[in-house]
PDB file of C-alpha atoms in Angstrom:
ATOM      1  CA  UNK O   1    -142.405 -35.298 -38.878  1.00  0.00           C
ATOM      2  CA  UNK O   2    -142.321 -35.626 -42.623  1.00  0.00           C
ATOM      3  CA  UNK O   3    -140.426 -32.515 -43.015  1.00  0.00           C
ATOM      4  CA  UNK O   4    -138.040 -33.678 -40.181  1.00  0.00           C
ATOM      5  CA  UNK O   5    -137.429 -36.918 -41.856  1.00  0.00           C
ATOM      6  CA  UNK O   6    -136.738 -35.210 -45.215  1.00  0.00           C
ATOM      7  CA  UNK O   7    -133.974 -33.304 -43.721  1.00  0.00           C
ATOM      8  CA  UNK O   8    -132.450 -36.305 -42.083  1.00  0.00           C
ATOM      9  CA  UNK O   9    -132.418 -38.320 -45.248  1.00  0.00           C
ATOM     10  CA  UNK O  10    -130.805 -36.676 -48.470  1.00  0.00           C
ATOM     11  CA  UNK O  11    -132.259 -39.399 -50.772  1.00  0.00           C
ATOM     12  CA  UNK O  12    -131.409 -43.158 -51.424  1.00  0.00           C
ATOM     13  CA  UNK O  13    -127.759 -42.517 -52.222  1.00  0.00           C
ATOM     14  CA  UNK O  14    -126.886 -41.139 -48.760  1.00  0.00           C
ATOM     15  CA  UNK O  15    -128.293 -43.908 -46.613  1.00  0.00           C
ATOM     16  CA  UNK O  16    -128.533 -41.804 -43.491  1.00  0.00           C
ATOM     17  CA  UNK O  17    -130.114 -43.318 -40.414  1.00  0.00           C
ATOM     18  CA  UNK O  18    -132.578 -41.520 -38.433  1.00  0.00           C
ATOM     19  CA  UNK O  19    -130.706 -39.961 -35.477  1.00  0.00           C
ATOM     20  CA  UNK O  20    -133.516 -40.881 -32.946  1.00  0.00           C
ATOM     21  CA  UNK O  21    -134.458 -44.553 -33.698  1.00  0.00           C
ATOM     22  CA  UNK O  22    -131.187 -45.692 -35.537  1.00  0.00           C
ATOM     23  CA  UNK O  23    -133.353 -46.921 -38.502  1.00  0.00           C
ATOM     24  CA  UNK O  24    -132.139 -46.598 -42.049  1.00  0.00           C
ATOM     25  CA  UNK O  25    -134.714 -44.778 -44.313  1.00  0.00           C
ATOM     26  CA  UNK O  26    -135.178 -43.307 -47.710  1.00  0.00           C
ATOM     27  CA  UNK O  27    -137.135 -40.417 -48.816  1.00  0.00           C
ATOM     28  CA  UNK O  28    -136.563 -40.520 -52.529  1.00  0.00           C
ATOM     29  CA  UNK O  29    -139.615 -41.377 -54.446  1.00  0.00           C
ATOM     30  CA  UNK O  30    -140.036 -45.042 -55.767  1.00  0.00           C
ATOM     31  CA  UNK O  31    -137.495 -46.286 -53.181  1.00  0.00           C
ATOM     32  CA  UNK O  32    -138.636 -49.835 -51.894  1.00  0.00           C
ATOM     33  CA  UNK O  33    -136.937 -49.090 -48.473  1.00  0.00           C
ATOM     34  CA  UNK O  34    -138.679 -45.802 -47.768  1.00  0.00           C
ATOM     35  CA  UNK O  35    -139.767 -45.665 -44.153  1.00  0.00           C
ATOM     36  CA  UNK O  36    -142.956 -43.382 -43.615  1.00  0.00           C
ATOM     37  CA  UNK O  37    -142.866 -40.788 -40.904  1.00  0.00           C
ATOM     38  CA  UNK O  38    -145.481 -42.457 -38.867  1.00  0.00           C
ATOM     39  CA  UNK O  39    -143.264 -45.685 -38.457  1.00  0.00           C
ATOM     40  CA  UNK O  40    -140.308 -43.640 -37.153  1.00  0.00           C
ATOM     41  CA  UNK O  41    -142.859 -41.950 -34.704  1.00  0.00           C
ATOM     42  CA  UNK O  42    -144.123 -45.097 -33.211  1.00  0.00           C
ATOM     43  CA  UNK O  43    -140.710 -46.526 -33.023  1.00  0.00           C
ATOM     44  CA  UNK O  44    -139.299 -43.556 -31.170  1.00  0.00           C
ATOM     45  CA  UNK O  45    -142.452 -43.774 -28.703  1.00  0.00           C
ATOM     46  CA  UNK O  46    -141.982 -47.524 -28.332  1.00  0.00           C
ATOM     47  CA  UNK O  47    -138.229 -47.141 -27.387  1.00  0.00           C
ATOM     48  CA  UNK O  48    -138.978 -44.385 -24.798  1.00  0.00           C
ATOM     49  CA  UNK O  49    -141.589 -46.521 -23.048  1.00  0.00           C
ATOM     50  CA  UNK O  50    -139.360 -49.683 -23.169  1.00  0.00           C
ATOM     51  CA  UNK O  51    -136.496 -47.291 -21.550  1.00  0.00           C
ATOM     52  CA  UNK O  52    -138.894 -46.145 -18.811  1.00  0.00           C
ATOM     53  CA  UNK O  53    -139.983 -49.618 -17.949  1.00  0.00           C
ATOM     54  CA  UNK O  54    -136.362 -50.842 -17.915  1.00  0.00           C
ATOM     55  CA  UNK O  55    -135.245 -47.956 -15.651  1.00  0.00           C
ATOM     56  CA  UNK O  56    -138.244 -48.673 -13.331  1.00  0.00           C
ATOM     57  CA  UNK O  57    -137.452 -52.292 -13.112  1.00  0.00           C
ATOM     58  CA  UNK O  58    -133.771 -51.508 -12.269  1.00  0.00           C
ATOM     59  CA  UNK O  59    -134.986 -49.106  -9.450  1.00  0.00           C
ATOM     60  CA  UNK O  60    -137.437 -51.753  -8.017  1.00  0.00           C
ATOM     61  CA  UNK O  61    -134.449 -54.248  -8.116  1.00  0.00           C
ATOM     62  CA  UNK O  62    -132.324 -51.656  -6.243  1.00  0.00           C
ATOM     63  CA  UNK O  63    -135.112 -51.242  -3.690  1.00  0.00           C
ATOM     64  CA  UNK O  64    -135.625 -54.964  -3.088  1.00  0.00           C
ATOM     65  CA  UNK O  65    -131.823 -55.354  -2.634  1.00  0.00           C
ATOM     66  CA  UNK O  66    -131.719 -52.561   0.002  1.00  0.00           C
ATOM     67  CA  UNK O  67    -134.727 -54.213   1.769  1.00  0.00           C
ATOM     68  CA  UNK O  68    -133.127 -57.538   1.567  1.00  0.00           C
ATOM     69  CA  UNK O  69    -129.740 -56.414   3.144  1.00  0.00           C
ATOM     70  CA  UNK O  70    -131.755 -54.675   5.871  1.00  0.00           C
ATOM     71  CA  UNK O  71    -133.864 -57.813   6.602  1.00  0.00           C
ATOM     72  CA  UNK O  72    -130.469 -59.731   6.824  1.00  0.00           C
ATOM     73  CA  UNK O  73    -128.922 -57.522   9.058  1.00  0.00           C
ATOM     74  CA  UNK O  74    -131.806 -57.188  11.394  1.00  0.00           C
ATOM     75  CA  UNK O  75    -131.871 -61.143  11.660  1.00  0.00           C
ATOM     76  CA  UNK O  76    -128.183 -61.141  12.304  1.00  0.00           C
ATOM     77  CA  UNK O  77    -128.574 -58.334  14.823  1.00  0.00           C
ATOM     78  CA  UNK O  78    -131.313 -60.250  16.619  1.00  0.00           C
ATOM     79  CA  UNK O  79    -129.065 -63.308  16.834  1.00  0.00           C
ATOM     80  CA  UNK O  80    -126.188 -61.387  18.392  1.00  0.00           C
ATOM     81  CA  UNK O  81    -128.377 -59.732  20.859  1.00  0.00           C
ATOM     82  CA  UNK O  82    -130.156 -62.970  21.759  1.00  0.00           C
ATOM     83  CA  UNK O  83    -126.724 -64.708  22.485  1.00  0.00           C
ATOM     84  CA  UNK O  84    -125.533 -61.504  24.295  1.00  0.00           C
ATOM     85  CA  UNK O  85    -128.722 -61.556  26.490  1.00  0.00           C
ATOM     86  CA  UNK O  86    -128.283 -65.206  27.372  1.00  0.00           C
ATOM     87  CA  UNK O  87    -124.660 -64.573  28.361  1.00  0.00           C
ATOM     88  CA  UNK O  88    -125.369 -61.485  30.236  1.00  0.00           C
ATOM     89  CA  UNK O  89    -126.771 -61.704  33.691  1.00  0.00           C
ATOM     90  CA  UNK O  90    -128.229 -58.230  33.409  1.00  0.00           C
ATOM     91  CA  UNK O  91    -129.690 -58.699  30.011  1.00  0.00           C
ATOM     92  CA  UNK O  92    -129.396 -55.263  28.759  1.00  0.00           C
ATOM     93  CA  UNK O  93    -130.339 -55.053  25.288  1.00  0.00           C
ATOM     94  CA  UNK O  94    -132.069 -52.215  23.284  1.00  0.00           C
ATOM     95  CA  UNK O  95    -135.760 -52.414  23.064  1.00  0.00           C
ATOM     96  CA  UNK O  96    -136.292 -51.878  19.431  1.00  0.00           C
ATOM     97  CA  UNK O  97    -133.237 -52.730  17.263  1.00  0.00           C
ATOM     98  CA  UNK O  98    -135.115 -53.113  14.064  1.00  0.00           C
ATOM     99  CA  UNK O  99    -135.974 -49.426  14.077  1.00  0.00           C
ATOM    100  CA  UNK O 100    -132.269 -48.558  14.267  1.00  0.00           C
ATOM    101  CA  UNK O 101    -131.292 -50.967  11.420  1.00  0.00           C
ATOM    102  CA  UNK O 102    -134.010 -49.668   9.230  1.00  0.00           C
ATOM    103  CA  UNK O 103    -132.961 -45.992   9.810  1.00  0.00           C
ATOM    104  CA  UNK O 104    -129.386 -47.216   8.681  1.00  0.00           C
ATOM    105  CA  UNK O 105    -130.198 -49.225   5.812  1.00  0.00           C
ATOM    106  CA  UNK O 106    -133.052 -47.440   4.338  1.00  0.00           C
ATOM    107  CA  UNK O 107    -131.820 -43.791   4.832  1.00  0.00           C
ATOM    108  CA  UNK O 108    -132.460 -43.069   1.118  1.00  0.00           C
ATOM    109  CA  UNK O 109    -136.023 -43.209   1.872  1.00  0.00           C
ATOM    110  CA  UNK O 110    -137.208 -39.874   3.046  1.00  0.00           C
ATOM    111  CA  UNK O 111    -140.250 -40.021   5.377  1.00  0.00           C
ATOM    112  CA  UNK O 112    -143.558 -39.705   3.834  1.00  0.00           C
ATOM    113  CA  UNK O 113    -146.039 -36.851   4.310  1.00  0.00           C
ATOM    114  CA  UNK O 114    -148.187 -37.640   7.393  1.00  0.00           C
ATOM    115  CA  UNK O 115    -151.599 -37.716   5.351  1.00  0.00           C
ATOM    116  CA  UNK O 116    -150.627 -40.614   2.997  1.00  0.00           C
ATOM    117  CA  UNK O 117    -147.933 -43.282   2.811  1.00  0.00           C
ATOM    118  CA  UNK O 118    -146.166 -42.003  -0.268  1.00  0.00           C
ATOM    119  CA  UNK O 119    -142.407 -41.595   0.091  1.00  0.00           C
ATOM    120  CA  UNK O 120    -139.607 -40.276  -1.914  1.00  0.00           C
ATOM    121  CA  UNK O 121    -136.852 -42.704  -2.821  1.00  0.00           C
ATOM    122  CA  UNK O 122    -133.320 -41.421  -4.068  1.00  0.00           C
ATOM    123  CA  UNK O 123    -131.083 -43.922  -5.720  1.00  0.00           C
ATOM    124  CA  UNK O 124    -127.788 -42.495  -6.373  1.00  0.00           C
ATOM    125  CA  UNK O 125    -127.490 -39.240  -8.358  1.00  0.00           C
ATOM    126  CA  UNK O 126    -129.284 -40.191 -11.508  1.00  0.00           C
ATOM    127  CA  UNK O 127    -132.950 -41.146 -10.498  1.00  0.00           C
ATOM    128  CA  UNK O 128    -135.629 -40.479  -8.177  1.00  0.00           C
ATOM    129  CA  UNK O 129    -138.623 -42.671  -7.811  1.00  0.00           C
ATOM    130  CA  UNK O 130    -141.981 -41.990  -6.032  1.00  0.00           C
ATOM    131  CA  UNK O 131    -143.840 -45.081  -4.681  1.00  0.00           C
ATOM    132  CA  UNK O 132    -145.913 -46.210  -1.818  1.00  0.00           C
ATOM    133  CA  UNK O 133    -143.882 -47.350   1.044  1.00  0.00           C
ATOM    134  CA  UNK O 134    -145.078 -49.062   4.218  1.00  0.00           C
ATOM    135  CA  UNK O 135    -143.707 -48.417   7.603  1.00  0.00           C
ATOM    136  CA  UNK O 136    -140.642 -50.830   7.247  1.00  0.00           C
ATOM    137  CA  UNK O 137    -139.658 -49.368   3.796  1.00  0.00           C
ATOM    138  CA  UNK O 138    -141.282 -52.071   1.698  1.00  0.00           C
ATOM    139  CA  UNK O 139    -142.564 -50.908  -1.696  1.00  0.00           C
ATOM    140  CA  UNK O 140    -145.910 -51.588  -2.696  1.00  0.00           C
ATOM    141  CA  UNK O 141    -145.535 -52.976  -6.107  1.00  0.00           C
ATOM    142  CA  UNK O 142    -147.883 -52.096  -8.846  1.00  0.00           C
ATOM    143  CA  UNK O 143    -148.469 -48.589  -7.409  1.00  0.00           C
ATOM    144  CA  UNK O 144    -145.992 -46.908  -9.685  1.00  0.00           C
ATOM    145  CA  UNK O 145    -146.478 -42.916  -9.167  1.00  0.00           C
ATOM    146  CA  UNK O 146    -143.499 -41.579 -11.128  1.00  0.00           C
ATOM    147  CA  UNK O 147    -139.967 -41.839 -12.224  1.00  0.00           C
ATOM    148  CA  UNK O 148    -137.517 -39.036 -13.444  1.00  0.00           C
ATOM    149  CA  UNK O 149    -134.178 -38.028 -13.482  1.00  0.00           C
ATOM    150  CA  UNK O 150    -132.898 -36.173 -10.191  1.00  0.00           C
ATOM    151  CA  UNK O 151    -135.024 -32.987 -10.088  1.00  0.00           C
ATOM    152  CA  UNK O 152    -135.300 -29.770  -8.087  1.00  0.00           C
ATOM    153  CA  UNK O 153    -137.358 -30.380  -4.941  1.00  0.00           C
ATOM    154  CA  UNK O 154    -140.193 -28.141  -6.536  1.00  0.00           C
ATOM    155  CA  UNK O 155    -140.561 -30.551  -9.482  1.00  0.00           C
ATOM    156  CA  UNK O 156    -142.167 -33.357  -7.322  1.00  0.00           C
ATOM    157  CA  UNK O 157    -145.272 -31.170  -6.714  1.00  0.00           C
ATOM    158  CA  UNK O 158    -146.135 -31.885 -10.332  1.00  0.00           C
ATOM    159  CA  UNK O 159    -146.412 -35.573  -9.689  1.00  0.00           C
ATOM    160  CA  UNK O 160    -148.203 -35.508  -6.469  1.00  0.00           C
ATOM    161  CA  UNK O 161    -149.065 -32.446  -4.434  1.00  0.00           C
TER     162      UNK O 161
END
């Protein structure tokens, strides 16, 4: 790491910033602003951890929004069907409108393998998240399994077989 920092900083007069963590450091001897290699490494690691946490929070917010929309749509659909049933003499209504609405609004959530409740969630073209999901698409918070950029299908085997 020290060798890389020396290649990034060409002495005090250049005032170059570290390309990874954007901190200015100086490798010249006796410089009061010298930043040791260990500091840069810890800053880079901390920034990566913060980025992953922020991305995970954004994904959770997206999942919550999808679930909330589905709940509202189910509630609205039940109201409409109840009114239709009251007005209709035959009372022809679907038996389980909830299942159809969950299929429509939670289509990004692919079915989990039969031996467990883990499912794969696709949010746009950027991220996939793996999380434990119940039968209505609710995510069990706190059970983070993995987050990654959109991978090939085989790459999920590394996260959980």
